[in-house]
C-alpha positions as a LaTeX table, in Angstrom:
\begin{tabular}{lrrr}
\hline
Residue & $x$ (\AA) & $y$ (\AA) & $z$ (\AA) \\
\hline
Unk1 & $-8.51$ & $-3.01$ & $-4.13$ \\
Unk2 & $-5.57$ & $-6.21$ & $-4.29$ \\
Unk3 & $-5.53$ & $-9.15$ & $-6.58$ \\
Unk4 & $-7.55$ & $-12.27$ & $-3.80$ \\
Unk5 & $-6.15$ & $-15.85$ & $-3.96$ \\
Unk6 & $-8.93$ & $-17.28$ & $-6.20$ \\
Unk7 & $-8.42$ & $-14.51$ & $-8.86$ \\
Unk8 & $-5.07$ & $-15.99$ & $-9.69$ \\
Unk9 & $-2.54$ & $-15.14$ & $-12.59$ \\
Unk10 & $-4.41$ & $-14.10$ & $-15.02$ \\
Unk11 & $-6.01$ & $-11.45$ & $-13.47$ \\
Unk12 & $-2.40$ & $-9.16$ & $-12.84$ \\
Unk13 & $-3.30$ & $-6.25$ & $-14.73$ \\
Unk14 & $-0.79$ & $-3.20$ & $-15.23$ \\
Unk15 & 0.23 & $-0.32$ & $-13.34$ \\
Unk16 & $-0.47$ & $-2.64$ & $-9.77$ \\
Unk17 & 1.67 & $-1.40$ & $-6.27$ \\
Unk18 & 3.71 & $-4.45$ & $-4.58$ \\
Unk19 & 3.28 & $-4.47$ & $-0.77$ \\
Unk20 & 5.91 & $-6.74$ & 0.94 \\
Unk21 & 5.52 & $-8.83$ & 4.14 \\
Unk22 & 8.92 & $-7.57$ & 5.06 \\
Unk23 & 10.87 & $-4.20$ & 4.75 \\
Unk24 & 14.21 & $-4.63$ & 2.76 \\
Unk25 & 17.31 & $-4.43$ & 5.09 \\
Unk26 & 20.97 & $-5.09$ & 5.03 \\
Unk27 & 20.38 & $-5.98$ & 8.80 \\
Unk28 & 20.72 & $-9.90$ & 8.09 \\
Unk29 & 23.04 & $-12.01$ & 9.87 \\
Unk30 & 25.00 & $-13.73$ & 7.32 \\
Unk31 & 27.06 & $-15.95$ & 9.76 \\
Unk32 & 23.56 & $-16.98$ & 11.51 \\
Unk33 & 22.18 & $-18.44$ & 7.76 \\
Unk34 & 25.24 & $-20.62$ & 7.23 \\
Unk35 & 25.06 & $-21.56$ & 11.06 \\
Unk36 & 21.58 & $-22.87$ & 10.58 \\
Unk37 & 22.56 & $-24.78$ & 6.86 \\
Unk38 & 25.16 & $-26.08$ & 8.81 \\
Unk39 & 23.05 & $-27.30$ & 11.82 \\
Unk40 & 20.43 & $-28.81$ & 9.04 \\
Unk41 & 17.81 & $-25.93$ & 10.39 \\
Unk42 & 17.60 & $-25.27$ & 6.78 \\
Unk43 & 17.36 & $-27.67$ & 4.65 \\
Unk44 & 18.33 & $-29.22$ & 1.04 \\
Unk45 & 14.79 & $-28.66$ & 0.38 \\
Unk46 & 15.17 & $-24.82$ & 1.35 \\
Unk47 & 18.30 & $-24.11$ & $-0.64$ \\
Unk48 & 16.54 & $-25.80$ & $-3.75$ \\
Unk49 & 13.52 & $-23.13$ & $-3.35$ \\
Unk50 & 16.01 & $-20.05$ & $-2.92$ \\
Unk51 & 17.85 & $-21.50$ & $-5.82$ \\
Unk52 & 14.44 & $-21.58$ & $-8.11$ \\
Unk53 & 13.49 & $-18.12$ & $-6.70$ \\
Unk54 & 17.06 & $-16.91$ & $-7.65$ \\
Unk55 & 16.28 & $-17.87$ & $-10.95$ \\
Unk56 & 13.16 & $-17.20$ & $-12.15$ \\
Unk57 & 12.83 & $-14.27$ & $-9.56$ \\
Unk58 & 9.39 & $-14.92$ & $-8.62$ \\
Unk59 & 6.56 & $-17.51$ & $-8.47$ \\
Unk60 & 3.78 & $-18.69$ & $-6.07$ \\
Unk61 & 3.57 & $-21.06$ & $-3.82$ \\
Unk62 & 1.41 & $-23.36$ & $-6.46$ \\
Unk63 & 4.34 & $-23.15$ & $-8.68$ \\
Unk64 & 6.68 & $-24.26$ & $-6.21$ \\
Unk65 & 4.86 & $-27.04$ & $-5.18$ \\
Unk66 & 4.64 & $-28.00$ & $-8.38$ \\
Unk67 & 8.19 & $-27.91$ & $-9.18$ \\
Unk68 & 9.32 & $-29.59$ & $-6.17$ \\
Unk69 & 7.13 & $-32.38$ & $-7.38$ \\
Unk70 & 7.18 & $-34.22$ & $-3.72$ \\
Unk71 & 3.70 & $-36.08$ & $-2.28$ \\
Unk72 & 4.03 & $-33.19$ & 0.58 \\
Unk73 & 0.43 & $-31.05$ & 0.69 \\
Unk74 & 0.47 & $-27.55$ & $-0.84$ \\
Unk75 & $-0.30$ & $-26.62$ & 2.75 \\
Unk76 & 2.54 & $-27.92$ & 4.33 \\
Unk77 & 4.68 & $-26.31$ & 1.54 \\
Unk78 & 2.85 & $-23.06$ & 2.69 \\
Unk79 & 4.00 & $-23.43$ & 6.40 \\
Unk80 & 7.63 & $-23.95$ & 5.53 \\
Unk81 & 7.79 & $-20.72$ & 3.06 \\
Unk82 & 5.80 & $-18.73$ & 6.05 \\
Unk83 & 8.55 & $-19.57$ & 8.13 \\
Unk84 & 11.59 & $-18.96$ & 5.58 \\
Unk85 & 9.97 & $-15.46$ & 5.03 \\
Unk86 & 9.67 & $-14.81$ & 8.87 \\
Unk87 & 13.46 & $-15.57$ & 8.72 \\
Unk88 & 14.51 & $-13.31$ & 5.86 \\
Unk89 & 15.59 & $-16.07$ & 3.64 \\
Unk90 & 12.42 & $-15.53$ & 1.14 \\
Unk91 & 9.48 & $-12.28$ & 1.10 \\
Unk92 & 6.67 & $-11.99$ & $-0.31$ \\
Unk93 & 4.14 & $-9.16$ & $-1.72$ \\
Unk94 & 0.77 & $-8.83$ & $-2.86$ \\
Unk95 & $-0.51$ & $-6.33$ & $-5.63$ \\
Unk96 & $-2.64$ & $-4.13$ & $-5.54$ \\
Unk97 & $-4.30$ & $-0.45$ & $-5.98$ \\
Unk98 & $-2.10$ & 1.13 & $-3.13$ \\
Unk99 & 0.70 & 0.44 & $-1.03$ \\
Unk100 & $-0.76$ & $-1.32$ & 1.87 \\
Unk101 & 0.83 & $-1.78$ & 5.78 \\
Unk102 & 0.40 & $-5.75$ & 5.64 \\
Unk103 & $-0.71$ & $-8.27$ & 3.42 \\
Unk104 & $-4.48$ & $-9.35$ & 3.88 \\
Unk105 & $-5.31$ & $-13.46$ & 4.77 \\
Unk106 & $-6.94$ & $-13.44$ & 1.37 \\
Unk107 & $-4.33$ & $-11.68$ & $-0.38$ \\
Unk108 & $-3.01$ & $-13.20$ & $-3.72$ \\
Unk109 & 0.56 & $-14.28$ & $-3.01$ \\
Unk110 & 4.25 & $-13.83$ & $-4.64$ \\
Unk111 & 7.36 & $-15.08$ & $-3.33$ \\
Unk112 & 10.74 & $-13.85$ & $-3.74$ \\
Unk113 & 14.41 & $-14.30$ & $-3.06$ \\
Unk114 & 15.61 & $-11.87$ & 0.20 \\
Unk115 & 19.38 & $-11.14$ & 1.46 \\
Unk116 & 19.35 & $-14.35$ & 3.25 \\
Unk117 & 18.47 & $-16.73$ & 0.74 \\
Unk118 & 21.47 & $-14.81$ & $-1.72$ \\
Unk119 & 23.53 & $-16.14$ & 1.87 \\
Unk120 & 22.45 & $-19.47$ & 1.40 \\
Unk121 & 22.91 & $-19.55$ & $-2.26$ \\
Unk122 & 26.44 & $-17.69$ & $-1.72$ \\
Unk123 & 27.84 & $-20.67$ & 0.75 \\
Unk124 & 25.54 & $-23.73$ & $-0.09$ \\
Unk125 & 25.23 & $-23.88$ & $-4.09$ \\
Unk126 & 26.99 & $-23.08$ & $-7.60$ \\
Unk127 & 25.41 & $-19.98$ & $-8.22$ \\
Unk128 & 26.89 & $-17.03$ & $-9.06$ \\
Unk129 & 24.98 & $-14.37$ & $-6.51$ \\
Unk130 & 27.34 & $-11.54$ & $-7.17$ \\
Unk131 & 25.33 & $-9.16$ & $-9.01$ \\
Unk132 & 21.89 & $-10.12$ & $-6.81$ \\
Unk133 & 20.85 & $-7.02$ & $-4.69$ \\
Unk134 & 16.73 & $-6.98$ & $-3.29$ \\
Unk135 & 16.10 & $-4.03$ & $-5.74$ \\
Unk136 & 15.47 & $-6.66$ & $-8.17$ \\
Unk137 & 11.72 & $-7.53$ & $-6.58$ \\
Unk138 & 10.83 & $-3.77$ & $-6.53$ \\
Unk139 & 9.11 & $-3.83$ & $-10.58$ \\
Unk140 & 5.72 & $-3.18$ & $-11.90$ \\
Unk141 & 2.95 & $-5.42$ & $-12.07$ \\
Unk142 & 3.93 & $-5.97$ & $-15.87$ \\
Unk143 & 6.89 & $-7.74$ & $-15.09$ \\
Unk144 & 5.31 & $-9.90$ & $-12.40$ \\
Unk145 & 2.57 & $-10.59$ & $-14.93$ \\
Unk146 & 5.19 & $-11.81$ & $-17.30$ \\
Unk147 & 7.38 & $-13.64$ & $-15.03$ \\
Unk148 & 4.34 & $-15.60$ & $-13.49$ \\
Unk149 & 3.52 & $-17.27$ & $-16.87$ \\
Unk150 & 7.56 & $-17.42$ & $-17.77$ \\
Unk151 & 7.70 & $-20.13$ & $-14.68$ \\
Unk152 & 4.27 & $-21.50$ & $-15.75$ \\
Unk153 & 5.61 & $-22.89$ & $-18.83$ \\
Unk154 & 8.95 & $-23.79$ & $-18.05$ \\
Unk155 & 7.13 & $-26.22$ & $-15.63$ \\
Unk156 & 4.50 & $-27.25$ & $-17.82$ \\
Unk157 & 7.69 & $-27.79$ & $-20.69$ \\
Unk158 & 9.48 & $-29.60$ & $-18.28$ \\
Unk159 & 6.75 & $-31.60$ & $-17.38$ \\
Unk160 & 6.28 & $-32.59$ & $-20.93$ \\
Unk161 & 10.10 & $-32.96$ & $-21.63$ \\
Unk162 & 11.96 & $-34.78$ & $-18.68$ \\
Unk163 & 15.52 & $-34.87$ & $-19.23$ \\
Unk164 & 15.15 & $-33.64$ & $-22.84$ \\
Unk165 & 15.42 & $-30.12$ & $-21.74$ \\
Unk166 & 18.44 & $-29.60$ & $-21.39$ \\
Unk167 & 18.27 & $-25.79$ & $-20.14$ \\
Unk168 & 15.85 & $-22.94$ & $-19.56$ \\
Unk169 & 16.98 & $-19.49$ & $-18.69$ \\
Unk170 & 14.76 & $-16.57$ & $-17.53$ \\
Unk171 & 15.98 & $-13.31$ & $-19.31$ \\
Unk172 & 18.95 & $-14.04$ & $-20.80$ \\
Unk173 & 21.34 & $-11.20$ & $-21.90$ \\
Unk174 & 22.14 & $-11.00$ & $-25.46$ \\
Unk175 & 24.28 & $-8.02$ & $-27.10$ \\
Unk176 & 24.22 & $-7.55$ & $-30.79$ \\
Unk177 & 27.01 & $-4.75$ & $-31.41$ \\
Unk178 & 26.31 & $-1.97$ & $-29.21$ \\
Unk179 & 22.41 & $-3.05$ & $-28.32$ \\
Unk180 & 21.39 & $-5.27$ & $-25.53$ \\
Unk181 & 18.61 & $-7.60$ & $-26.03$ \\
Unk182 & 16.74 & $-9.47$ & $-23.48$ \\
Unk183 & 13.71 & $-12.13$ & $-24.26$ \\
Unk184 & 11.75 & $-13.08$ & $-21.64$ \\
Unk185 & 13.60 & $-16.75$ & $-21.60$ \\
Unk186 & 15.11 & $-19.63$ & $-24.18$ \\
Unk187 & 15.71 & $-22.78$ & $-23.40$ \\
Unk188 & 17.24 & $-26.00$ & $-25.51$ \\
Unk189 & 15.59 & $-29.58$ & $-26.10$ \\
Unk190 & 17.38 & $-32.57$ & $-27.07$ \\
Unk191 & 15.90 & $-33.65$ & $-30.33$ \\
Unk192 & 17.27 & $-37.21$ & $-31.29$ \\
Unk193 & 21.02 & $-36.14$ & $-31.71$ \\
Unk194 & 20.33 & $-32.33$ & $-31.77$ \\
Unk195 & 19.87 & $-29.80$ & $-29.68$ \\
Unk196 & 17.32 & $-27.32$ & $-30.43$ \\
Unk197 & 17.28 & $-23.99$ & $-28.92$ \\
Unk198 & 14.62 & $-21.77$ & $-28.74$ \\
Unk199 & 13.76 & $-17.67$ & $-27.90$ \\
Unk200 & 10.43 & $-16.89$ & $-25.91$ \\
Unk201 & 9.07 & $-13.82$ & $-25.70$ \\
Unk202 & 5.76 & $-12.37$ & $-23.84$ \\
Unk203 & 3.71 & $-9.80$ & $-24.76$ \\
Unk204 & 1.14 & $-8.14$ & $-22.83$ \\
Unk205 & $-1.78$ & $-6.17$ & $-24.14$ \\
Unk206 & $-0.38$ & $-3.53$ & $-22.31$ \\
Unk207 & 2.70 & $-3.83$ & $-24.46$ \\
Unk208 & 0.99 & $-2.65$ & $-27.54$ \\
Unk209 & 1.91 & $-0.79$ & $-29.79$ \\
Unk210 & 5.10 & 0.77 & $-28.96$ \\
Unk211 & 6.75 & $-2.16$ & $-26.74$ \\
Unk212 & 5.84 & $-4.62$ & $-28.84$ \\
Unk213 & 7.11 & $-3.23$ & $-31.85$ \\
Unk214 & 10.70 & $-2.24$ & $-30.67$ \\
Unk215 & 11.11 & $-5.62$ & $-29.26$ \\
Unk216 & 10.61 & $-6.93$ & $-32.43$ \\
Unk217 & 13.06 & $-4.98$ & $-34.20$ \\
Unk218 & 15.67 & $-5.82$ & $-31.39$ \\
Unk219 & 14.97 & $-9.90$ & $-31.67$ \\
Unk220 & 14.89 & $-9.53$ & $-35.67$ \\
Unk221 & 18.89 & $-7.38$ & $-35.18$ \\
Unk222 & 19.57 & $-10.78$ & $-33.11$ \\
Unk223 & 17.82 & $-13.64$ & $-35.56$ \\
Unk224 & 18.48 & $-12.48$ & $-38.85$ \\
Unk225 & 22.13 & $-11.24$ & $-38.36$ \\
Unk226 & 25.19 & $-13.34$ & $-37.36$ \\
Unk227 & 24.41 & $-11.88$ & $-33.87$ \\
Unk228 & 23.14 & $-15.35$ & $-33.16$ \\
Unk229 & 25.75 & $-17.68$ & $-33.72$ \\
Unk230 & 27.60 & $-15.95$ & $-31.10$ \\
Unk231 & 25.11 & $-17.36$ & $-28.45$ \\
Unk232 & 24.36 & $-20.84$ & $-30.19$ \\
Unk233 & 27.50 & $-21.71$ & $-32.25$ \\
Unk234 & 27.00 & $-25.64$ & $-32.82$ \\
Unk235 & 23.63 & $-24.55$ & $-35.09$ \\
Unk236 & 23.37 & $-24.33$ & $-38.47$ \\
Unk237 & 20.22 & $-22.08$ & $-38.22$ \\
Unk238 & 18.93 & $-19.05$ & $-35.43$ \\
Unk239 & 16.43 & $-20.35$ & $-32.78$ \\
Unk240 & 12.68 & $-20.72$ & $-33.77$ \\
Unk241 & 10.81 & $-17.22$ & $-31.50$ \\
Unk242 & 7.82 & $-18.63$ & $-29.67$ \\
Unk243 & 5.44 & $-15.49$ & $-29.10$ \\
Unk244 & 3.20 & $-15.72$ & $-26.11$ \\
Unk245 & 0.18 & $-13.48$ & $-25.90$ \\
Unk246 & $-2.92$ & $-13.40$ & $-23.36$ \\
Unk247 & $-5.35$ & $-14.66$ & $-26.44$ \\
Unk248 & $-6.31$ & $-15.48$ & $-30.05$ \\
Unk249 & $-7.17$ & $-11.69$ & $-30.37$ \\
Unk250 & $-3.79$ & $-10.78$ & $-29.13$ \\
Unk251 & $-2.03$ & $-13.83$ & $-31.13$ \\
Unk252 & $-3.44$ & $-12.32$ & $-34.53$ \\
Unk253 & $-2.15$ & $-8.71$ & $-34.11$ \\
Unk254 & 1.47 & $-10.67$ & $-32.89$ \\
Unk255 & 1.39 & $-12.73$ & $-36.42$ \\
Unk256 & 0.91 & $-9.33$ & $-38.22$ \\
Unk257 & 3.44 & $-7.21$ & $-36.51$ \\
Unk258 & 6.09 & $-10.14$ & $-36.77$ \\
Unk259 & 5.26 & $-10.30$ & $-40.31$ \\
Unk260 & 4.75 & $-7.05$ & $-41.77$ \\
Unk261 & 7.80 & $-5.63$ & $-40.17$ \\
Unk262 & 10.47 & $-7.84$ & $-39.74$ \\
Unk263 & 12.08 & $-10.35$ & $-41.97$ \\
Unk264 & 11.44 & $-13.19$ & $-38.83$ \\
Unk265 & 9.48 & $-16.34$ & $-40.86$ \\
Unk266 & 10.81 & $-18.82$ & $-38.15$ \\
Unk267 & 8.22 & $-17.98$ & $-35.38$ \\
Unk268 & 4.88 & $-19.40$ & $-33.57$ \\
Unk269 & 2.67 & $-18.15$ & $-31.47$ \\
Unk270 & 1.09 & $-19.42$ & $-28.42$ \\
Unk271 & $-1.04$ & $-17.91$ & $-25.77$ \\
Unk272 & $-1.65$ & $-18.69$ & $-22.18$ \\
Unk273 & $-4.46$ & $-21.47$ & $-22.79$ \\
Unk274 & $-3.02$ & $-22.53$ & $-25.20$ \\
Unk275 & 0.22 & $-23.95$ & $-23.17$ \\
Unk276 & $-2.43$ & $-26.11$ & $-21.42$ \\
Unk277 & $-3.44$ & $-27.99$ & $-24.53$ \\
Unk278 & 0.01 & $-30.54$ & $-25.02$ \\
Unk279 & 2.36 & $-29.19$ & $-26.82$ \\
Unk280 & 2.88 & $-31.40$ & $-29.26$ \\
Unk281 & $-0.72$ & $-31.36$ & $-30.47$ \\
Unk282 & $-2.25$ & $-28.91$ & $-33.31$ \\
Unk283 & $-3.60$ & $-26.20$ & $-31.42$ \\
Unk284 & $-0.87$ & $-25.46$ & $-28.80$ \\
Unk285 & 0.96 & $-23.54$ & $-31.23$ \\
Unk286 & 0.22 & $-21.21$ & $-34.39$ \\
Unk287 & 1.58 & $-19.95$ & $-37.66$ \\
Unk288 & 0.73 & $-16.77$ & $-38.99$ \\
Unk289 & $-0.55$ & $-17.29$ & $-42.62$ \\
Unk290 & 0.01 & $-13.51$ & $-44.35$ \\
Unk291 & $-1.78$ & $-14.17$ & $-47.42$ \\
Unk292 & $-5.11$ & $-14.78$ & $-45.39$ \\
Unk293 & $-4.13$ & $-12.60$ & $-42.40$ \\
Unk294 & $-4.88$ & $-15.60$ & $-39.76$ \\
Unk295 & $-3.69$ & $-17.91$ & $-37.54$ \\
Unk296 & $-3.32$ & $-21.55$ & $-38.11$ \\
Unk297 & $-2.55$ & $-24.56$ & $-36.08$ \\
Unk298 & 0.27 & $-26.46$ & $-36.39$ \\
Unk299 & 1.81 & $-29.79$ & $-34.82$ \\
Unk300 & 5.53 & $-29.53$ & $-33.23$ \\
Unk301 & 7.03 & $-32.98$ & $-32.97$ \\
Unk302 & 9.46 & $-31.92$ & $-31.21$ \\
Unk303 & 7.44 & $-31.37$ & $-28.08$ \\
Unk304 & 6.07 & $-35.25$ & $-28.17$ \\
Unk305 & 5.82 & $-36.20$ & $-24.49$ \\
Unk306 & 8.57 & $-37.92$ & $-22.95$ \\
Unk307 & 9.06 & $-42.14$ & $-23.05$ \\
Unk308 & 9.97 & $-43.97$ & $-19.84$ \\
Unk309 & 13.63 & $-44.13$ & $-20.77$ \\
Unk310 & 13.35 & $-39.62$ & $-20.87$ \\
Unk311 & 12.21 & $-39.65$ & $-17.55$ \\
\hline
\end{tabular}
């Protein structure tokens, strides 16, 4: 059994086998790539979908289409990705049961960066590609599971935001003395004349208990020391933790476990329907209310959509 097209996000459970389109190699002709930039055979267009690949690691083609935000259709976007995987610059893998030979027609679809596309990125843009290798794809379902919905609301933030967000980064590295601590993403939003940062982390049903716990001990070393202020100097308090959970079910048992054992008071939680609501409305986000053990909505002005001038 795979994960089919109209079963969707939602539906990556754990412990799910990747099958690529294309075999890993070294075998790519660097000189070739930046030949073909060169000739415009690959595009701006290209480079700016190897660049989003590069870093958020993976999305689908749904996600790309949205963040390209052209009037092109979805199937045309399909065509040109079929033909930058046939050329090594993107693959692309399905999940499911087993290891499969090839991907099935009706196959639920994830793209990722390959050795060519690092070429591109090396010779056509700012990034730094040094420490990219194609070992990086090769994870569990988990992580796909929580990367999928890390690129779902970065677009559905930036969509609300405009120019207001002023950064988003997909597991960012934070040490706090000899620990390492890694969120799934934070990202900043220009608030008047501040800039507001913020730490999002995902949890999974599957994550509980054990995961979920010693995460939260790790993000309460790096928001309730001076760990912080290492990473976000110009602020006078740590980032605000968003939580993001699968459901209501899932967003209680967060709001107790952030409570009950660590000293973190500056968090919400949100879950993945709730992103769809917008976020500046009660509902998108909750507070944990310990006396009551329950969740209740709250309003974040911040998030107010943007104004002509923010666009």
């Amino acid at each position: 059994m795979y994960i089919k097209k109209q079963q969707g996000i939602p539906a990556i459970p754990a412990e799910l086998k990747q099958t690529f389109a294309n075999k890993f190699t070294l075998n790519i002709g660097k000189t070739e790539i930046i030949k073909r930039k060169n000739n415009n055979n690959l595009t701006e267009r290209d480079v700016k979908i190897a660049k989003f690949l590069f870093q958020f690691r993976f999305a689908t083609a749904e996600q790309i289409h949205t963040f390209l935000n052209e009037q092109s259709s979805i199937e045309n976007l399909r065509g040109r990705l079929e033909k930058l995987t046939h050329s090594r610059i993107l693959n692309k893998f399905m999940l499911g049961d087993y290891e499969e030979d090839e991907i099935p027609t009706d196959a639920f679809e994830v793209y990722c960066l390959d050795l060519g596309g690092r070429y591109l990125l090396t010779n056509f843009s700012n990034e730094d590609t040094t420490d990219w290798y194609s070992a990086i794809n090769m994870v569990s379902s988990e992580i796909v599971n929580k990367t999928l919905f890390t690129v779902d609301f970065y677009l559905r933030l930036r969509e609300t935001m405009g120019n207001r967000l002023i950064y988003f980064k997909a597991e960012p590295i934070f040490r706090c003395g000899k620990k390492t601590i890694i969120p799934s993403f934070n990202f900043c939003i220009k608030d008047g004349s501040i800039n507001r940062n913020y730490i999002g982390e995902i949890v999974r049903d599957f994550d509980f208990p054990l995961y979920a716990r010693e995460k939260a001990e790790k993000l309460e070393q790096l928001l309730m020391t001076n760990a912080w202020k290492k990473y976000f100097y110009e602020d006078l308090e740590p980032p605000v933790l968003f939580v993001f959970t699968e459901n209501d079910d899932n967003a209680l048992e967060v709001g107790k476990l952030y409570a009950c054992t660590t000293e973190i008071e500056r968090f919400r939680i949100s879950t993945d329907e709730r992103i769809q609501i917008p976020l500046h409305e009660g509902g998108a986000f909750l507070k944990y209310v310990v006396e009551q053990n329950m969740l209740k909505k709250v309003k974040s002005s911040t998030f107010a959509p943007i104004t002509n001038t923010e666009q």
